[in-house]
PDB file of C-alpha atoms in Angstrom:
ATOM      1  CA  UNK A 279     -12.315  -8.009 -37.203  1.00 63.00           C
ATOM      2  CA  UNK A 280     -12.028  -3.942 -37.520  1.00 68.00           C
ATOM      3  CA  UNK A 281     -14.638  -3.284 -36.056  1.00 70.00           C
ATOM      4  CA  UNK A 282     -14.417  -5.794 -33.023  1.00 68.00           C
ATOM      5  CA  UNK A 283     -11.066  -4.594 -31.933  1.00 62.00           C
ATOM      6  CA  UNK A 284     -12.235  -1.020 -31.944  1.00 68.00           C
ATOM      7  CA  UNK A 285     -15.370  -2.018 -29.725  1.00 69.00           C
ATOM      8  CA  UNK A 286     -12.377  -3.806 -27.128  1.00 72.00           C
ATOM      9  CA  UNK A 287     -10.600  -0.583 -27.531  1.00 71.00           C
ATOM     10  CA  UNK A 288     -13.256   2.038 -26.357  1.00 79.00           C
ATOM     11  CA  UNK A 289     -14.410  -0.115 -23.647  1.00 77.00           C
ATOM     12  CA  UNK A 290     -10.737  -0.676 -22.252  1.00 72.00           C
ATOM     13  CA  UNK A 291     -10.576   3.029 -22.860  1.00 74.00           C
ATOM     14  CA  UNK A 292     -13.863   4.002 -21.000  1.00 77.00           C
ATOM     15  CA  UNK A 293     -12.578   1.781 -18.417  1.00 74.00           C
ATOM     16  CA  UNK A 294      -9.307   2.865 -17.643  1.00 68.00           C
ATOM     17  CA  UNK A 295     -10.871   6.436 -17.750  1.00 74.00           C
ATOM     18  CA  UNK A 296     -13.519   5.472 -15.040  1.00 77.00           C
ATOM     19  CA  UNK A 297     -11.029   4.076 -13.165  1.00 70.00           C
ATOM     20  CA  UNK A 298      -8.914   7.372 -13.155  1.00 70.00           C
ATOM     21  CA  UNK A 299     -12.048   9.025 -11.889  1.00 76.00           C
ATOM     22  CA  UNK A 300     -12.966   6.754  -8.867  1.00 76.00           C
ATOM     23  CA  UNK A 301      -9.564   6.531  -7.883  1.00 69.00           C
ATOM     24  CA  UNK A 302      -8.962  10.018  -8.053  1.00 72.00           C
ATOM     25  CA  UNK A 303     -12.632  10.653  -6.187  1.00 80.00           C
ATOM     26  CA  UNK A 304     -11.580   8.291  -3.309  1.00 75.00           C
ATOM     27  CA  UNK A 305      -8.436   9.026  -2.724  1.00 74.00           C
ATOM     28  CA  UNK A 306      -9.309  13.256  -2.595  1.00 80.00           C
ATOM     29  CA  UNK A 307     -11.508  12.653  -0.092  1.00 82.00           C
ATOM     30  CA  UNK A 308      -9.827   9.945   1.929  1.00 77.00           C
ATOM     31  CA  UNK A 309      -6.369  12.569   1.516  1.00 82.00           C
ATOM     32  CA  UNK A 310      -8.095  15.209   2.893  1.00 88.00           C
ATOM     33  CA  UNK A 311      -9.789  13.739   5.971  1.00 86.00           C
ATOM     34  CA  UNK A 312      -6.123  12.299   6.965  1.00 85.00           C
ATOM     35  CA  UNK A 313      -4.076  15.347   6.604  1.00 91.00           C
ATOM     36  CA  UNK A 314      -3.381  15.964  10.142  1.00 93.00           C
ATOM     37  CA  UNK A 315      -2.024  12.454  10.595  1.00 90.00           C
ATOM     38  CA  UNK A 316       0.686  12.990   7.163  1.00 90.00           C
ATOM     39  CA  UNK A 317       1.662  15.751   8.173  1.00 93.00           C
ATOM     40  CA  UNK A 318       2.283  15.009  11.586  1.00 93.00           C
ATOM     41  CA  UNK A 319       4.122  11.381  10.105  1.00 93.00           C
ATOM     42  CA  UNK A 320       6.178  13.588   7.815  1.00 93.00           C
ATOM     43  CA  UNK A 321       7.500  16.206  10.564  1.00 94.00           C
ATOM     44  CA  UNK A 322       8.350  12.804  12.629  1.00 93.00           C
ATOM     45  CA  UNK A 323      10.399  11.176   9.478  1.00 92.00           C
ATOM     46  CA  UNK A 324      12.351  14.127   8.831  1.00 91.00           C
ATOM     47  CA  UNK A 325      12.709  16.422  11.813  1.00 91.00           C
ATOM     48  CA  UNK A 326      12.661  13.515  14.622  1.00 89.00           C
ATOM     49  CA  UNK A 327      13.907  16.659  17.233  1.00 88.00           C
ATOM     50  CA  UNK A 328      11.100  18.791  16.608  1.00 90.00           C
ATOM     51  CA  UNK A 329       8.536  17.363  18.853  1.00 91.00           C
ATOM     52  CA  UNK A 330       9.197  14.467  21.559  1.00 88.00           C
ATOM     53  CA  UNK A 331       6.203  12.602  19.962  1.00 88.00           C
ATOM     54  CA  UNK A 332       2.861  12.294  18.040  1.00 90.00           C
ATOM     55  CA  UNK A 333       0.612  13.910  20.629  1.00 92.00           C
ATOM     56  CA  UNK A 334       2.604  16.973  21.315  1.00 94.00           C
ATOM     57  CA  UNK A 335       3.590  17.392  18.096  1.00 94.00           C
ATOM     58  CA  UNK A 336      -0.751  17.649  17.055  1.00 94.00           C
ATOM     59  CA  UNK A 337      -1.009  19.665  20.053  1.00 94.00           C
ATOM     60  CA  UNK A 338       1.888  22.469  19.770  1.00 95.00           C
ATOM     61  CA  UNK A 339       2.263  22.659  15.873  1.00 94.00           C
ATOM     62  CA  UNK A 340      -1.238  24.467  15.774  1.00 94.00           C
ATOM     63  CA  UNK A 341      -0.388  26.350  18.884  1.00 93.00           C
ATOM     64  CA  UNK A 342       2.591  27.420  16.622  1.00 91.00           C
ATOM     65  CA  UNK A 343       1.633  28.443  13.490  1.00 91.00           C
ATOM     66  CA  UNK A 344      -2.235  27.721  13.581  1.00 91.00           C
ATOM     67  CA  UNK A 345      -4.730  24.855  12.705  1.00 94.00           C
ATOM     68  CA  UNK A 346      -4.183  24.729   9.066  1.00 92.00           C
ATOM     69  CA  UNK A 347      -0.829  23.745   9.177  1.00 92.00           C
ATOM     70  CA  UNK A 348      -1.904  20.522   9.970  1.00 94.00           C
ATOM     71  CA  UNK A 349      -3.244  20.880   6.169  1.00 94.00           C
ATOM     72  CA  UNK A 350      -0.360  22.091   4.728  1.00 92.00           C
ATOM     73  CA  UNK A 351       0.325  20.706   1.605  1.00 89.00           C
ATOM     74  CA  UNK A 352      -2.841  19.000   1.377  1.00 90.00           C
ATOM     75  CA  UNK A 353      -3.904  21.193  -1.560  1.00 88.00           C
ATOM     76  CA  UNK A 354      -0.711  19.482  -3.732  1.00 88.00           C
ATOM     77  CA  UNK A 355      -1.273  16.164  -1.968  1.00 84.00           C
ATOM     78  CA  UNK A 356      -4.307  15.771  -3.349  1.00 85.00           C
ATOM     79  CA  UNK A 357      -3.428  17.658  -6.901  1.00 83.00           C
ATOM     80  CA  UNK A 358      -0.736  14.569  -6.211  1.00 80.00           C
ATOM     81  CA  UNK A 359      -2.648  11.854  -5.376  1.00 72.00           C
ATOM     82  CA  UNK A 360      -5.812  12.552  -7.789  1.00 71.00           C
ATOM     83  CA  UNK A 361      -3.157  10.958 -10.248  1.00 77.00           C
ATOM     84  CA  UNK A 362      -1.127   8.494  -8.316  1.00 76.00           C
ATOM     85  CA  UNK A 363      -4.017   6.751  -7.454  1.00 68.00           C
ATOM     86  CA  UNK A 364      -6.095   7.361  -9.788  1.00 72.00           C
ATOM     87  CA  UNK A 365      -3.523   5.861 -12.569  1.00 78.00           C
ATOM     88  CA  UNK A 366      -2.775   3.519  -9.898  1.00 75.00           C
ATOM     89  CA  UNK A 367      -5.895   2.009  -9.818  1.00 73.00           C
ATOM     90  CA  UNK A 368      -5.955   1.604 -13.689  1.00 76.00           C
ATOM     91  CA  UNK A 369      -2.808   0.459 -14.314  1.00 82.00           C
ATOM     92  CA  UNK A 370      -3.249  -2.419 -11.643  1.00 78.00           C
ATOM     93  CA  UNK A 371      -6.361  -3.135 -14.122  1.00 79.00           C
ATOM     94  CA  UNK A 372      -4.398  -2.997 -17.073  1.00 85.00           C
ATOM     95  CA  UNK A 373      -1.185  -5.383 -15.700  1.00 88.00           C
ATOM     96  CA  UNK A 374      -3.869  -7.288 -13.909  1.00 85.00           C
ATOM     97  CA  UNK A 375      -6.063  -7.671 -17.648  1.00 86.00           C
ATOM     98  CA  UNK A 376      -2.106  -8.910 -19.452  1.00 88.00           C
ATOM     99  CA  UNK A 377      -1.179 -11.142 -16.311  1.00 88.00           C
ATOM    100  CA  UNK A 378      -4.247 -12.531 -15.214  1.00 86.00           C
ATOM    101  CA  UNK A 379      -6.850 -13.323 -18.619  1.00 86.00           C
ATOM    102  CA  UNK A 380     -10.209 -13.508 -18.255  1.00 81.00           C
ATOM    103  CA  UNK A 381     -10.760 -17.323 -18.992  1.00 83.00           C
ATOM    104  CA  UNK A 382      -8.229 -18.796 -17.788  1.00 85.00           C
ATOM    105  CA  UNK A 383      -7.634 -20.672 -14.095  1.00 86.00           C
ATOM    106  CA  UNK A 384      -5.334 -20.202 -11.893  1.00 85.00           C
ATOM    107  CA  UNK A 385      -4.056 -21.689  -8.032  1.00 86.00           C
ATOM    108  CA  UNK A 386      -4.118 -19.712  -5.312  1.00 81.00           C
ATOM    109  CA  UNK A 387      -0.128 -18.944  -5.114  1.00 82.00           C
ATOM    110  CA  UNK A 388      -0.781 -18.056  -8.937  1.00 86.00           C
ATOM    111  CA  UNK A 389      -3.649 -14.938  -8.386  1.00 83.00           C
ATOM    112  CA  UNK A 390      -1.291 -14.703  -5.158  1.00 79.00           C
ATOM    113  CA  UNK A 391       1.814 -13.868  -6.922  1.00 83.00           C
ATOM    114  CA  UNK A 392       0.303 -12.609 -10.265  1.00 85.00           C
ATOM    115  CA  UNK A 393      -2.171 -10.324  -7.937  1.00 80.00           C
ATOM    116  CA  UNK A 394       1.565  -9.185  -6.164  1.00 78.00           C
ATOM    117  CA  UNK A 395       2.712  -8.166  -9.811  1.00 83.00           C
ATOM    118  CA  UNK A 396       0.084  -6.864 -10.949  1.00 83.00           C
ATOM    119  CA  UNK A 397       0.188  -3.973  -8.277  1.00 78.00           C
ATOM    120  CA  UNK A 398       3.984  -3.476  -7.895  1.00 79.00           C
ATOM    121  CA  UNK A 399       3.546  -2.480 -11.765  1.00 84.00           C
ATOM    122  CA  UNK A 400       1.130  -0.046 -11.468  1.00 83.00           C
ATOM    123  CA  UNK A 401       2.578   1.720  -8.106  1.00 79.00           C
ATOM    124  CA  UNK A 402       6.248   2.075 -10.236  1.00 83.00           C
ATOM    125  CA  UNK A 403       3.963   3.368 -13.177  1.00 86.00           C
ATOM    126  CA  UNK A 404       2.556   5.555 -11.469  1.00 84.00           C
ATOM    127  CA  UNK A 405       5.277   7.342  -9.714  1.00 86.00           C
ATOM    128  CA  UNK A 406       7.477   8.248 -12.463  1.00 86.00           C
ATOM    129  CA  UNK A 407       4.954  10.631 -13.601  1.00 87.00           C
ATOM    130  CA  UNK A 408       4.153  12.339 -10.218  1.00 89.00           C
ATOM    131  CA  UNK A 409       7.180  12.442  -8.714  1.00 92.00           C
ATOM    132  CA  UNK A 410       8.115  16.020  -8.923  1.00 94.00           C
ATOM    133  CA  UNK A 411       4.141  16.684  -7.125  1.00 91.00           C
ATOM    134  CA  UNK A 412       5.153  14.290  -4.521  1.00 90.00           C
ATOM    135  CA  UNK A 413       8.407  15.987  -3.899  1.00 93.00           C
ATOM    136  CA  UNK A 414       6.713  19.106  -3.380  1.00 93.00           C
ATOM    137  CA  UNK A 415       3.985  18.116  -0.759  1.00 91.00           C
ATOM    138  CA  UNK A 416       6.864  16.502   1.097  1.00 93.00           C
ATOM    139  CA  UNK A 417       8.639  20.129   1.359  1.00 94.00           C
ATOM    140  CA  UNK A 418       5.769  22.006   1.702  1.00 93.00           C
ATOM    141  CA  UNK A 419       4.304  19.550   4.882  1.00 92.00           C
ATOM    142  CA  UNK A 420       7.407  19.644   6.546  1.00 93.00           C
ATOM    143  CA  UNK A 421       8.099  24.006   6.035  1.00 91.00           C
ATOM    144  CA  UNK A 422       9.348  25.269   9.285  1.00 87.00           C
ATOM    145  CA  UNK A 423       8.175  29.079   9.924  1.00 85.00           C
ATOM    146  CA  UNK A 424      11.176  31.411  10.823  1.00 83.00           C
ATOM    147  CA  UNK A 425      11.682  33.894  13.869  1.00 79.00           C
ATOM    148  CA  UNK A 426       9.499  36.190  12.576  1.00 81.00           C
ATOM    149  CA  UNK A 427       6.884  33.696  11.044  1.00 81.00           C
ATOM    150  CA  UNK A 428       7.523  33.481   7.711  1.00 85.00           C
ATOM    151  CA  UNK A 429       7.753  30.212   6.278  1.00 88.00           C
ATOM    152  CA  UNK A 430       9.988  29.619   3.099  1.00 90.00           C
ATOM    153  CA  UNK A 431       7.669  28.596   0.278  1.00 91.00           C
ATOM    154  CA  UNK A 432       4.638  30.283  -1.011  1.00 89.00           C
ATOM    155  CA  UNK A 433       2.920  27.232  -2.296  1.00 91.00           C
ATOM    156  CA  UNK A 434       3.751  25.045  -5.035  1.00 92.00           C
ATOM    157  CA  UNK A 435       4.525  26.985  -7.772  1.00 93.00           C
ATOM    158  CA  UNK A 436       7.581  28.698  -5.837  1.00 94.00           C
ATOM    159  CA  UNK A 437       8.389  25.219  -4.182  1.00 93.00           C
ATOM    160  CA  UNK A 438       9.083  23.771  -7.439  1.00 94.00           C
ATOM    161  CA  UNK A 439      10.566  26.380  -8.723  1.00 95.00           C
ATOM    162  CA  UNK A 440      13.209  26.799  -5.699  1.00 93.00           C
ATOM    163  CA  UNK A 441      13.642  23.300  -6.068  1.00 93.00           C
ATOM    164  CA  UNK A 442      14.762  23.189  -9.698  1.00 94.00           C
ATOM    165  CA  UNK A 443      17.141  26.394  -9.419  1.00 92.00           C
ATOM    166  CA  UNK A 444      18.881  24.472  -7.237  1.00 88.00           C
ATOM    167  CA  UNK A 445      19.745  21.380 -10.049  1.00 84.00           C
ATOM    168  CA  UNK A 446      17.683  21.117 -12.798  1.00 91.00           C
ATOM    169  CA  UNK A 447      15.726  18.160 -12.814  1.00 92.00           C
ATOM    170  CA  UNK A 448      17.393  16.167 -11.061  1.00 92.00           C
ATOM    171  CA  UNK A 449      16.359  18.343  -7.471  1.00 92.00           C
ATOM    172  CA  UNK A 450      13.004  17.493  -9.283  1.00 94.00           C
ATOM    173  CA  UNK A 451      13.709  13.726  -8.653  1.00 93.00           C
ATOM    174  CA  UNK A 452      15.492  13.382  -5.816  1.00 92.00           C
ATOM    175  CA  UNK A 453      15.072   9.803  -3.440  1.00 91.00           C
ATOM    176  CA  UNK A 454      13.659   8.516  -7.202  1.00 92.00           C
ATOM    177  CA  UNK A 455      15.395   5.196  -7.506  1.00 90.00           C
ATOM    178  CA  UNK A 456      14.745   4.443  -3.474  1.00 91.00           C
ATOM    179  CA  UNK A 457      11.230   5.693  -4.084  1.00 90.00           C
ATOM    180  CA  UNK A 458      10.569   2.867  -6.586  1.00 87.00           C
ATOM    181  CA  UNK A 459      12.581   0.151  -5.504  1.00 86.00           C
ATOM    182  CA  UNK A 460      10.071   0.843  -1.941  1.00 84.00           C
ATOM    183  CA  UNK A 461       6.394   1.618  -4.281  1.00 79.00           C
ATOM    184  CA  UNK A 462       6.428  -1.658  -5.564  1.00 77.00           C
ATOM    185  CA  UNK A 463       6.736  -3.911  -2.860  1.00 81.00           C
ATOM    186  CA  UNK A 464       4.067  -1.470  -1.292  1.00 79.00           C
ATOM    187  CA  UNK A 465       2.054  -1.307  -4.091  1.00 73.00           C
ATOM    188  CA  UNK A 466       2.402  -4.876  -4.518  1.00 76.00           C
ATOM    189  CA  UNK A 467       0.902  -5.984  -0.770  1.00 79.00           C
ATOM    190  CA  UNK A 468      -1.328  -3.224  -0.984  1.00 77.00           C
ATOM    191  CA  UNK A 469      -3.265  -4.106  -4.319  1.00 74.00           C
ATOM    192  CA  UNK A 470      -2.453  -7.585  -4.546  1.00 77.00           C
ATOM    193  CA  UNK A 471      -2.618  -8.801  -1.128  1.00 82.00           C
ATOM    194  CA  UNK A 472      -5.802  -7.199  -0.513  1.00 85.00           C
ATOM    195  CA  UNK A 473      -7.148  -8.619  -3.481  1.00 82.00           C
ATOM    196  CA  UNK A 474      -6.093 -11.938  -2.238  1.00 83.00           C
ATOM    197  CA  UNK A 475      -7.634 -11.558   1.114  1.00 86.00           C
ATOM    198  CA  UNK A 476     -10.902  -9.719   0.472  1.00 85.00           C
ATOM    199  CA  UNK A 477     -10.901 -13.252  -1.691  1.00 84.00           C
ATOM    200  CA  UNK A 478      -9.697 -15.894   0.779  1.00 85.00           C
ATOM    201  CA  UNK A 479     -12.408 -14.214   3.535  1.00 85.00           C
ATOM    202  CA  UNK A 480     -14.865 -12.154   2.245  1.00 84.00           C
ATOM    203  CA  UNK A 481     -17.832 -13.433   0.837  1.00 78.00           C
ATOM    204  CA  UNK A 482     -19.995 -11.167  -2.711  1.00 76.00           C
ATOM    205  CA  UNK A 483     -22.112  -9.887  -0.012  1.00 79.00           C
ATOM    206  CA  UNK A 484     -19.975  -8.442   2.224  1.00 84.00           C
ATOM    207  CA  UNK A 485     -20.505  -4.665   3.877  1.00 85.00           C
ATOM    208  CA  UNK A 486     -18.394  -1.679   3.915  1.00 84.00           C
ATOM    209  CA  UNK A 487     -17.194  -2.122   7.104  1.00 87.00           C
ATOM    210  CA  UNK A 488     -16.040  -5.955   6.368  1.00 89.00           C
ATOM    211  CA  UNK A 489     -13.799  -5.121   3.647  1.00 88.00           C
ATOM    212  CA  UNK A 490     -12.268  -1.756   5.565  1.00 88.00           C
ATOM    213  CA  UNK A 491     -11.072  -3.957   8.154  1.00 89.00           C
ATOM    214  CA  UNK A 492      -9.078  -6.021   5.940  1.00 89.00           C
ATOM    215  CA  UNK A 493      -8.294  -3.418   3.680  1.00 89.00           C
ATOM    216  CA  UNK A 494      -6.750  -1.742   7.076  1.00 89.00           C
ATOM    217  CA  UNK A 495      -5.067  -4.997   8.674  1.00 87.00           C
ATOM    218  CA  UNK A 496      -3.782  -5.105   4.875  1.00 88.00           C
ATOM    219  CA  UNK A 497      -2.327  -1.922   4.880  1.00 86.00           C
ATOM    220  CA  UNK A 498      -1.271  -1.431   8.065  1.00 87.00           C
ATOM    221  CA  UNK A 499       1.069  -4.232   7.168  1.00 86.00           C
ATOM    222  CA  UNK A 500       2.566  -2.779   3.464  1.00 84.00           C
ATOM    223  CA  UNK A 501       3.037   0.270   5.666  1.00 85.00           C
ATOM    224  CA  UNK A 502       5.070  -1.234   7.888  1.00 87.00           C
ATOM    225  CA  UNK A 503       7.441  -3.915   5.219  1.00 85.00           C
ATOM    226  CA  UNK A 504       8.461  -0.708   3.643  1.00 87.00           C
ATOM    227  CA  UNK A 505       8.927   2.109   6.000  1.00 92.00           C
ATOM    228  CA  UNK A 506      12.462   2.052   6.610  1.00 93.00           C
ATOM    229  CA  UNK A 507      12.169   3.093   2.887  1.00 92.00           C
ATOM    230  CA  UNK A 508      10.260   5.548   3.362  1.00 92.00           C
ATOM    231  CA  UNK A 509      12.431   7.497   5.173  1.00 94.00           C
ATOM    232  CA  UNK A 510      15.270   6.969   3.605  1.00 94.00           C
ATOM    233  CA  UNK A 511      13.520   8.170   0.338  1.00 93.00           C
ATOM    234  CA  UNK A 512      11.494  11.155   2.601  1.00 94.00           C
ATOM    235  CA  UNK A 513      15.311  12.102   3.829  1.00 94.00           C
ATOM    236  CA  UNK A 514      16.780  12.236   0.289  1.00 94.00           C
ATOM    237  CA  UNK A 515      14.116  14.751  -0.716  1.00 93.00           C
ATOM    238  CA  UNK A 516      15.175  17.411   1.917  1.00 92.00           C
ATOM    239  CA  UNK A 517      18.954  16.753   1.521  1.00 91.00           C
ATOM    240  CA  UNK A 518      20.590  19.738   0.563  1.00 89.00           C
ATOM    241  CA  UNK A 519      17.538  22.136   1.524  1.00 89.00           C
ATOM    242  CA  UNK A 520      18.382  25.406   2.526  1.00 85.00           C
ATOM    243  CA  UNK A 521      16.919  27.226   6.283  1.00 82.00           C
ATOM    244  CA  UNK A 522      15.699  30.586   6.066  1.00 79.00           C
ATOM    245  CA  UNK A 523      19.808  31.251   6.721  1.00 80.00           C
ATOM    246  CA  UNK A 524      20.686  29.936   3.493  1.00 82.00           C
ATOM    247  CA  UNK A 525      22.386  26.971   5.263  1.00 85.00           C
ATOM    248  CA  UNK A 526      21.672  23.600   3.441  1.00 86.00           C
ATOM    249  CA  UNK A 527      20.993  20.597   5.144  1.00 88.00           C
ATOM    250  CA  UNK A 528      23.426  17.432   3.954  1.00 91.00           C
ATOM    251  CA  UNK A 529      23.310  16.258   0.748  1.00 92.00           C
ATOM    252  CA  UNK A 530      24.296  12.399   0.168  1.00 94.00           C
ATOM    253  CA  UNK A 531      25.821  10.783  -2.561  1.00 92.00           C
ATOM    254  CA  UNK A 532      24.158   7.839  -2.801  1.00 93.00           C
ATOM    255  CA  UNK A 533      20.944   6.229  -1.288  1.00 93.00           C
ATOM    256  CA  UNK A 534      22.958   3.765   0.644  1.00 94.00           C
ATOM    257  CA  UNK A 535      25.035   6.033   2.125  1.00 96.00           C
ATOM    258  CA  UNK A 536      21.599   7.666   3.411  1.00 95.00           C
ATOM    259  CA  UNK A 537      20.586   4.782   5.068  1.00 95.00           C
ATOM    260  CA  UNK A 538      23.692   4.394   6.905  1.00 96.00           C
ATOM    261  CA  UNK A 539      24.027   7.993   8.061  1.00 96.00           C
ATOM    262  CA  UNK A 540      20.611   7.266   9.645  1.00 95.00           C
ATOM    263  CA  UNK A 541      21.208   3.823  11.165  1.00 94.00           C
ATOM    264  CA  UNK A 542      23.830   5.892  12.590  1.00 95.00           C
ATOM    265  CA  UNK A 543      22.768   8.783  13.681  1.00 93.00           C
ATOM    266  CA  UNK A 544      18.874   8.002  14.999  1.00 93.00           C
ATOM    267  CA  UNK A 545      18.948   4.569  14.887  1.00 93.00           C
ATOM    268  CA  UNK A 546      16.701   1.742  13.841  1.00 91.00           C
ATOM    269  CA  UNK A 547      14.091   3.338  16.182  1.00 90.00           C
ATOM    270  CA  UNK A 548      14.887   6.777  14.086  1.00 90.00           C
ATOM    271  CA  UNK A 549      14.291   5.557  10.926  1.00 93.00           C
ATOM    272  CA  UNK A 550      10.814   4.237  12.272  1.00 93.00           C
ATOM    273  CA  UNK A 551       9.780   7.530  13.664  1.00 92.00           C
ATOM    274  CA  UNK A 552       6.183   8.939  12.484  1.00 90.00           C
ATOM    275  CA  UNK A 553       5.934   4.775  12.176  1.00 90.00           C
ATOM    276  CA  UNK A 554       2.419   5.580  14.670  1.00 88.00           C
ATOM    277  CA  UNK A 555       1.138   8.404  12.821  1.00 88.00           C
ATOM    278  CA  UNK A 556       1.316   6.287   9.726  1.00 86.00           C
ATOM    279  CA  UNK A 557      -0.483   3.089  11.070  1.00 86.00           C
ATOM    280  CA  UNK A 558      -2.919   5.740  11.606  1.00 84.00           C
ATOM    281  CA  UNK A 559      -3.049   7.527   8.576  1.00 78.00           C
ATOM    282  CA  UNK A 560      -3.240   3.673   7.010  1.00 77.00           C
ATOM    283  CA  UNK A 561      -7.007   3.934   7.636  1.00 78.00           C
ATOM    284  CA  UNK A 562      -6.512   6.772   4.955  1.00 72.00           C
ATOM    285  CA  UNK A 563      -5.192   4.535   2.171  1.00 75.00           C
ATOM    286  CA  UNK A 564      -7.659   1.256   3.697  1.00 82.00           C
ATOM    287  CA  UNK A 565     -10.649   3.539   2.693  1.00 80.00           C
ATOM    288  CA  UNK A 566      -9.692   5.020   0.014  1.00 76.00           C
ATOM    289  CA  UNK A 567      -9.394   1.336  -1.143  1.00 79.00           C
ATOM    290  CA  UNK A 568     -12.925   0.696  -0.194  1.00 83.00           C
ATOM    291  CA  UNK A 569     -14.293   3.917  -1.278  1.00 81.00           C
ATOM    292  CA  UNK A 570     -13.465   3.450  -4.792  1.00 76.00           C
ATOM    293  CA  UNK A 571     -14.984   0.090  -4.691  1.00 79.00           C
ATOM    294  CA  UNK A 572     -17.819   1.247  -3.103  1.00 79.00           C
ATOM    295  CA  UNK A 573     -18.520   3.669  -6.144  1.00 77.00           C
ATOM    296  CA  UNK A 574     -17.594   1.615  -8.389  1.00 74.00           C
ATOM    297  CA  UNK A 575     -20.244  -1.394  -6.902  1.00 76.00           C
ATOM    298  CA  UNK A 576     -22.978   1.766  -6.376  1.00 75.00           C
ATOM    299  CA  UNK A 577     -22.630   4.482  -9.527  1.00 71.00           C
ATOM    300  CA  UNK A 578     -20.052   2.038 -12.289  1.00 64.00           C
ATOM    301  CA  UNK A 579     -21.202  -0.902 -12.272  1.00 67.00           C
ATOM    302  CA  UNK A 580     -24.315  -1.467  -9.732  1.00 67.00           C
ATOM    303  CA  UNK A 581     -25.634  -4.642  -9.803  1.00 62.00           C
ATOM    304  CA  UNK A 582     -28.824  -5.922 -11.336  1.00 56.00           C
ATOM    305  CA  UNK A 583     -31.782  -6.701  -8.411  1.00 50.00           C
TER     306      UNK A 583
END
């Protein structure tokens, strides 16, 4: 029994490590390709008056700050996203094994609900580990140059240091509550919805394009459902941030206060600012899902001919 237990444990650890590696590589590739849209989405969310729209942002920002501005914070984003997505996939597999043990039969509805639960739990679990990196990435990507062409933050270490100096560890986790509240339904639909749709509409011999179309549709739905929550959390991340002259932006006593302020100042349209870029950005998340599966199928668990 001990030997069998150790063998099973070893297999689970190997599977967990494999999921981290393949998930992280997939995410890193997808995020780097998608960085301009990521940056555009964050600026539209947190600084809606800075540009009139997505097209103006994508054409004007490189002229003002150079082409590299479209990849601002990408290094931190990859650093953040590698463990985030890797842990998402790994935790998802672990939770799925717990909720859907092999050998048991489930109805389509039971399978759907358990897939949603596994995806949501995976998203919440991974976020706790990497939240400060997510916050740092948001601040770096929306860092505007001063009149003399200098950015406020010098890099990842500097932004974390400045943020920590404001109010300690609490500052590094600004908006964590609403972020977890948002990531659970998003990851639930992102992971659980994809698994369910794939089983309903795709066969075992489905190709890359077919998988991507299903993943793309599912990801767009997931993002629109939770977008208002994402706008609130990004606003909370930048709350109290000081500009180049040392003036701090508005702080909020609670998540609800932030939401009411956004609704009053920007309206529903303002809460969805950046959603167009987010829709195109969904391509990255969908590609990540399909890259992950492809790497698994081709290199990790190849089918025998």
